[in-house]
mmCIF file of C-alpha atoms in Angstrom:
data_model
loop_
_atom_site.group_PDB
_atom_site.id
_atom_site.type_symbol
_atom_site.label_atom_id
_atom_site.label_comp_id
_atom_site.label_asym_id
_atom_site.label_seq_id
_atom_site.Cartn_x
_atom_site.Cartn_y
_atom_site.Cartn_z
ATOM 1 C CA MET A 1 -26.042 93.055 97.148
ATOM 2 C CA HIS A 2 -23.815 93.255 93.792
ATOM 3 C CA ILE A 3 -21.923 89.738 93.860
ATOM 4 C CA HIS A 4 -18.996 89.914 92.041
ATOM 5 C CA ASN A 5 -17.487 86.102 91.495
ATOM 6 C CA LEU A 6 -14.344 86.448 89.616
ATOM 7 C CA SER A 7 -13.988 82.469 89.042
ATOM 8 C CA GLN A 8 -16.843 82.841 87.038
ATOM 9 C CA GLU A 9 -14.388 83.933 83.963
ATOM 10 C CA ASP A 10 -10.773 82.266 83.722
ATOM 11 C CA SER A 11 -7.822 84.494 84.400
ATOM 12 C CA ILE A 12 -4.388 84.446 85.839
ATOM 13 C CA LEU A 13 -6.432 84.527 89.137
ATOM 14 C CA ASN A 14 -7.181 80.530 88.616
ATOM 15 C CA SER A 15 -3.062 79.828 89.019
ATOM 16 C CA PHE A 16 -3.203 81.982 92.290
ATOM 17 C CA ILE A 17 -6.366 80.180 93.853
ATOM 18 C CA SER A 18 -5.045 76.763 93.018
ATOM 19 C CA GLU A 19 -1.712 77.141 94.322
ATOM 20 C CA ILE A 20 -3.500 78.373 97.950
ATOM 21 C CA ARG A 21 -5.777 75.380 97.986
ATOM 22 C CA ASP A 22 -2.692 72.822 96.901
ATOM 23 C CA VAL A 23 -1.710 70.618 99.894
ATOM 24 C CA ASN A 24 1.437 70.739 98.987
ATOM 25 C CA ILE A 25 2.133 74.105 97.620
ATOM 26 C CA GLN A 26 0.397 75.795 100.345
ATOM 27 C CA LYS A 27 3.158 74.543 102.676
ATOM 28 C CA ASP A 28 5.386 77.397 101.824
ATOM 29 C CA ARG A 29 4.298 79.943 104.107
ATOM 30 C CA MET A 30 6.171 82.757 102.163
ATOM 31 C CA ARG A 31 4.376 81.827 98.800
ATOM 32 C CA PHE A 32 1.103 81.348 100.589
ATOM 33 C CA ARG A 33 0.894 84.839 101.680
ATOM 34 C CA ARG A 34 2.361 86.186 98.440
ATOM 35 C CA ASN A 35 -0.639 84.309 96.470
ATOM 36 C CA ILE A 36 -3.136 85.803 98.925
ATOM 37 C CA GLU A 37 -1.516 89.406 98.047
ATOM 38 C CA ARG A 38 -1.591 88.823 94.752
ATOM 39 C CA ILE A 39 -5.365 87.576 94.514
ATOM 40 C CA GLY A 40 -6.138 90.894 96.726
ATOM 41 C CA GLU A 41 -4.452 93.045 93.921
ATOM 42 C CA ILE A 42 -6.648 91.671 91.156
ATOM 43 C CA LEU A 43 -9.556 91.813 93.146
ATOM 44 C CA CYS A 44 -8.628 95.517 94.244
ATOM 45 C CA TYR A 45 -8.106 96.237 90.349
ATOM 46 C CA GLU A 46 -11.422 95.354 89.525
ATOM 47 C CA MET A 47 -13.171 97.294 92.004
ATOM 48 C CA SER A 48 -11.387 99.986 91.379
ATOM 49 C CA LYS A 49 -13.186 100.620 88.027
ATOM 50 C CA THR A 50 -16.882 101.102 90.287
ATOM 51 C CA LEU A 51 -15.149 104.009 92.261
ATOM 52 C CA ASP A 52 -16.350 107.713 91.452
ATOM 53 C CA PHE A 53 -13.535 109.048 89.011
ATOM 54 C CA ALA A 54 -12.824 113.121 88.121
ATOM 55 C CA PRO A 55 -10.775 114.604 85.526
ATOM 56 C CA LYS A 56 -7.478 115.955 86.355
ATOM 57 C CA THR A 57 -4.734 117.093 84.190
ATOM 58 C CA ILE A 58 -1.631 116.038 84.478
ATOM 59 C CA THR A 59 1.456 117.885 83.498
ATOM 60 C CA THR A 60 4.623 115.980 82.284
ATOM 61 C CA PRO A 61 8.052 117.524 80.952
ATOM 62 C CA LEU A 62 6.675 118.022 77.439
ATOM 63 C CA GLY A 63 3.393 119.282 78.002
ATOM 64 C CA THR A 64 -0.050 117.969 79.562
ATOM 65 C CA SER A 65 -1.888 114.825 79.361
ATOM 66 C CA ASP A 66 -5.769 114.319 80.563
ATOM 67 C CA THR A 67 -6.981 111.559 82.601
ATOM 68 C CA LYS A 68 -9.492 110.726 85.671
ATOM 69 C CA LEU A 69 -8.344 109.844 88.914
ATOM 70 C CA PHE A 70 -10.681 108.157 91.794
ATOM 71 C CA ASN A 71 -11.487 110.405 94.451
ATOM 72 C CA ASP A 72 -13.072 108.408 97.068
ATOM 73 C CA ASP A 73 -11.925 108.710 100.347
ATOM 74 C CA ILE A 74 -11.021 104.935 101.158
ATOM 75 C CA VAL A 75 -10.847 103.244 104.837
ATOM 76 C CA LEU A 76 -9.366 99.468 104.314
ATOM 77 C CA CYS A 77 -10.470 97.563 107.611
ATOM 78 C CA SER A 78 -8.843 93.914 107.866
ATOM 79 C CA ILE A 79 -9.847 91.023 110.287
ATOM 80 C CA LEU A 80 -6.964 90.138 112.074
ATOM 81 C CA ARG A 81 -4.602 87.513 111.574
ATOM 82 C CA ALA A 82 -5.600 86.023 108.525
ATOM 83 C CA GLY A 83 -6.875 89.270 106.540
ATOM 84 C CA VAL A 84 -3.283 90.698 106.781
ATOM 85 C CA PRO A 85 -1.858 89.480 103.699
ATOM 86 C CA LEU A 86 -5.119 90.670 101.465
ATOM 87 C CA HIS A 87 -4.695 93.934 103.474
ATOM 88 C CA ASN A 88 -1.242 94.246 102.273
ATOM 89 C CA GLY A 89 -2.484 93.211 98.403
ATOM 90 C CA LEU A 90 -5.473 96.180 98.835
ATOM 91 C CA LEU A 91 -2.974 98.450 100.371
ATOM 92 C CA ASN A 92 -0.303 97.891 97.389
ATOM 93 C CA TYR A 93 -3.084 99.635 94.812
ATOM 94 C CA PHE A 94 -4.712 102.029 97.387
ATOM 95 C CA ASP A 95 -1.388 103.340 99.158
ATOM 96 C CA GLU A 96 -2.745 106.339 100.293
ATOM 97 C CA ALA A 97 -5.428 105.005 102.254
ATOM 98 C CA GLU A 98 -6.509 105.162 105.807
ATOM 99 C CA ASN A 99 -6.569 101.789 107.399
ATOM 100 C CA ALA A 100 -8.484 100.091 110.225
ATOM 101 C CA PHE A 101 -7.623 96.740 111.982
ATOM 102 C CA ILE A 102 -9.916 94.654 114.050
ATOM 103 C CA SER A 103 -9.579 91.290 115.732
ATOM 104 C CA ALA A 104 -12.733 88.732 115.478
ATOM 105 C CA TYR A 105 -12.678 85.064 116.818
ATOM 106 C CA ARG A 106 -14.907 82.155 116.926
ATOM 107 C CA HIS A 107 -15.273 81.270 120.624
ATOM 108 C CA HIS A 108 -16.664 77.836 121.317
ATOM 109 C CA LYS A 109 -18.462 76.780 123.911
ATOM 110 C CA GLU A 110 -19.423 73.420 125.293
ATOM 111 C CA ASN A 111 -20.315 72.105 121.618
ATOM 112 C CA PRO A 112 -17.369 72.421 119.170
ATOM 113 C CA GLU A 113 -20.111 72.840 116.414
ATOM 114 C CA THR A 114 -21.412 75.924 117.420
ATOM 115 C CA PHE A 115 -19.749 79.143 118.034
ATOM 116 C CA GLU A 116 -20.025 83.050 118.718
ATOM 117 C CA ILE A 117 -17.896 85.762 117.051
ATOM 118 C CA ILE A 118 -16.049 87.322 119.812
ATOM 119 C CA VAL A 119 -14.606 91.118 118.823
ATOM 120 C CA GLU A 120 -11.482 92.580 120.875
ATOM 121 C CA TYR A 121 -9.222 94.840 119.442
ATOM 122 C CA LEU A 122 -9.996 97.231 116.819
ATOM 123 C CA ALA A 123 -8.481 100.657 115.721
ATOM 124 C CA CYS A 124 -9.997 102.810 113.221
ATOM 125 C CA PRO A 125 -10.440 105.987 111.669
ATOM 126 C CA SER A 126 -13.650 108.008 111.153
ATOM 127 C CA LEU A 127 -15.713 106.204 108.675
ATOM 128 C CA GLU A 128 -18.685 108.844 107.655
ATOM 129 C CA GLY A 129 -19.036 109.673 104.361
ATOM 130 C CA LYS A 130 -15.933 107.088 103.178
ATOM 131 C CA THR A 131 -15.649 104.226 101.094
ATOM 132 C CA LEU A 132 -15.237 101.345 103.410
ATOM 133 C CA ILE A 133 -13.562 98.264 102.362
ATOM 134 C CA LEU A 134 -13.746 95.197 104.539
ATOM 135 C CA ALA A 135 -11.421 92.230 104.028
ATOM 136 C CA ASP A 136 -11.514 88.970 105.397
ATOM 137 C CA PRO A 137 -9.886 86.443 103.333
ATOM 138 C CA MET A 138 -12.564 83.291 104.184
ATOM 139 C CA LEU A 139 -16.124 83.907 103.970
ATOM 140 C CA ALA A 140 -17.382 81.092 105.832
ATOM 141 C CA THR A 141 -20.454 81.324 107.387
ATOM 142 C CA GLY A 142 -20.673 85.287 107.309
ATOM 143 C CA GLN A 143 -20.577 85.897 111.008
ATOM 144 C CA SER A 144 -17.092 87.818 111.025
ATOM 145 C CA MET A 145 -17.892 89.968 108.336
ATOM 146 C CA VAL A 146 -21.372 90.872 110.338
ATOM 147 C CA ALA A 147 -20.219 91.221 113.487
ATOM 148 C CA THR A 148 -17.265 93.265 112.372
ATOM 149 C CA PHE A 149 -19.325 95.762 110.864
ATOM 150 C CA GLU A 150 -21.495 96.202 113.803
ATOM 151 C CA ALA A 151 -18.526 96.716 115.836
ATOM 152 C CA LEU A 152 -17.655 99.506 113.037
ATOM 153 C CA LYS A 153 -20.688 101.589 113.139
ATOM 154 C CA PRO A 154 -19.949 104.234 115.893
ATOM 155 C CA PHE A 155 -17.150 105.060 113.990
ATOM 156 C CA GLY A 156 -19.605 106.751 111.195
ATOM 157 C CA THR A 157 -21.817 105.956 108.402
ATOM 158 C CA PRO A 158 -19.858 105.076 105.337
ATOM 159 C CA LYS A 159 -20.851 106.321 101.906
ATOM 160 C CA ASN A 160 -20.065 103.064 100.460
ATOM 161 C CA ILE A 161 -19.133 99.071 101.609
ATOM 162 C CA HIS A 162 -17.154 96.778 99.562
ATOM 163 C CA LEU A 163 -16.373 93.227 100.934
ATOM 164 C CA VAL A 164 -13.374 91.517 99.856
ATOM 165 C CA SER A 165 -12.909 87.750 100.248
ATOM 166 C CA VAL A 166 -10.755 85.121 98.770
ATOM 167 C CA ILE A 167 -12.868 82.053 98.997
ATOM 168 C CA GLY A 168 -16.380 82.159 100.382
ATOM 169 C CA ALA A 169 -18.749 79.504 101.021
ATOM 170 C CA GLN A 170 -22.479 79.802 99.444
ATOM 171 C CA ASP A 171 -24.037 80.028 102.898
ATOM 172 C CA GLY A 172 -21.668 82.817 103.878
ATOM 173 C CA VAL A 173 -22.499 84.463 100.599
ATOM 174 C CA ASP A 174 -25.845 84.304 101.405
ATOM 175 C CA TYR A 175 -25.603 85.263 105.184
ATOM 176 C CA VAL A 176 -23.867 88.793 104.076
ATOM 177 C CA ASN A 177 -26.339 89.510 101.461
ATOM 178 C CA ASN A 178 -28.791 89.343 104.206
ATOM 179 C CA HIS A 179 -27.544 91.869 106.470
ATOM 180 C CA PHE A 180 -25.813 94.169 104.125
ATOM 181 C CA GLY A 181 -27.605 96.855 102.035
ATOM 182 C CA LYS A 182 -28.572 96.111 98.813
ATOM 183 C CA ASP A 183 -26.041 98.791 97.430
ATOM 184 C CA THR A 184 -22.787 96.774 99.118
ATOM 185 C CA HIS A 185 -20.358 94.931 96.723
ATOM 186 C CA LEU A 186 -19.084 91.561 97.133
ATOM 187 C CA TRP A 187 -15.832 91.215 95.679
ATOM 188 C CA ILE A 188 -14.613 87.419 95.753
ATOM 189 C CA ALA A 189 -12.376 85.059 94.167
ATOM 190 C CA ALA A 190 -14.225 81.758 94.274
ATOM 191 C CA ILE A 191 -17.335 80.259 95.889
ATOM 192 C CA ASP A 192 -17.550 76.825 97.285
ATOM 193 C CA GLU A 193 -21.000 75.233 97.764
ATOM 194 C CA THR A 194 -20.637 73.766 101.090
ATOM 195 C CA LEU A 195 -19.306 74.081 104.847
ATOM 196 C CA SER A 196 -18.203 71.491 107.479
ATOM 197 C CA ASN A 197 -20.442 70.823 110.777
ATOM 198 C CA LYS A 198 -17.395 72.995 112.298
ATOM 199 C CA GLY A 199 -18.234 76.062 110.137
ATOM 200 C CA TYR A 200 -15.235 75.546 107.710
ATOM 201 C CA ILE A 201 -15.342 75.907 104.150
ATOM 202 C CA ILE A 202 -15.243 72.455 101.658
ATOM 203 C CA PRO A 203 -13.019 72.625 99.856
ATOM 204 C CA GLY A 204 -11.555 75.394 100.867
ATOM 205 C CA LEU A 205 -8.231 75.519 101.586
ATOM 206 C CA GLY A 206 -7.778 75.014 105.467
ATOM 207 C CA ASP A 207 -6.926 77.438 108.102
ATOM 208 C CA ALA A 208 -5.823 80.431 106.321
ATOM 209 C CA GLY A 209 -4.294 81.867 109.395
ATOM 210 C CA ASP A 210 -2.209 79.231 110.320
ATOM 211 C CA LEU A 211 -1.072 78.571 106.827
ATOM 212 C CA ALA A 212 0.134 82.627 106.688
ATOM 213 C CA PHE A 213 1.249 82.560 110.134
ATOM 214 C CA GLY A 214 1.856 78.773 111.671
ATOM 215 C CA LYS A 215 -0.554 77.313 114.128
ATOM 216 C CA LYS A 216 -1.720 79.137 117.249
ATOM 217 C CA LEU A 217 -2.480 77.410 120.621
ATOM 218 C CA GLN A 218 -6.218 76.817 121.081
ATOM 219 C CA HIS A 219 -7.531 78.294 124.488
#
């Protein structure tokens, strides 16, 4: 797997990551969502450099201009609900992409420290021969990303696969690295070293879904 960790170079991205982590600033839900969206735009821009481009001549009011435009058929797939702001950031740049949405959540049985990933709702176009961008803001254990991809397999075989996350744990990065093909790309804004015994990223930022949309009742 090709792992692109954007935190290895200093940029404006540092400011957005700092704000979504900050226990005081992250309380502003609108600002939190917008920062996730901004991070998605930055990740999207960097990812676009690896797409396939073809020459095209553009007619202007005063002449013509030669350029190159990407020609990938893109499908954006996000894991609900935390993935929505990240999805919006990607869609801001890939505005003609097809879209897929899937729900994946942790189901805790008797032991709160163990869980399985349950996939329920799924809406997806054909993936055959297309470029799949699979977005999940928090790459903790990596199990949600893998379970989601397994659920997408009946929809066809993508030509290229890009995984997009905001913050990940090293364990999660290692897990997806072992479960996706060597030509898969992972685009991530920051990688933290550890997970809690309940599978949450440390230092992380907390629950991205709750911070973006409000706390949910557990059932």
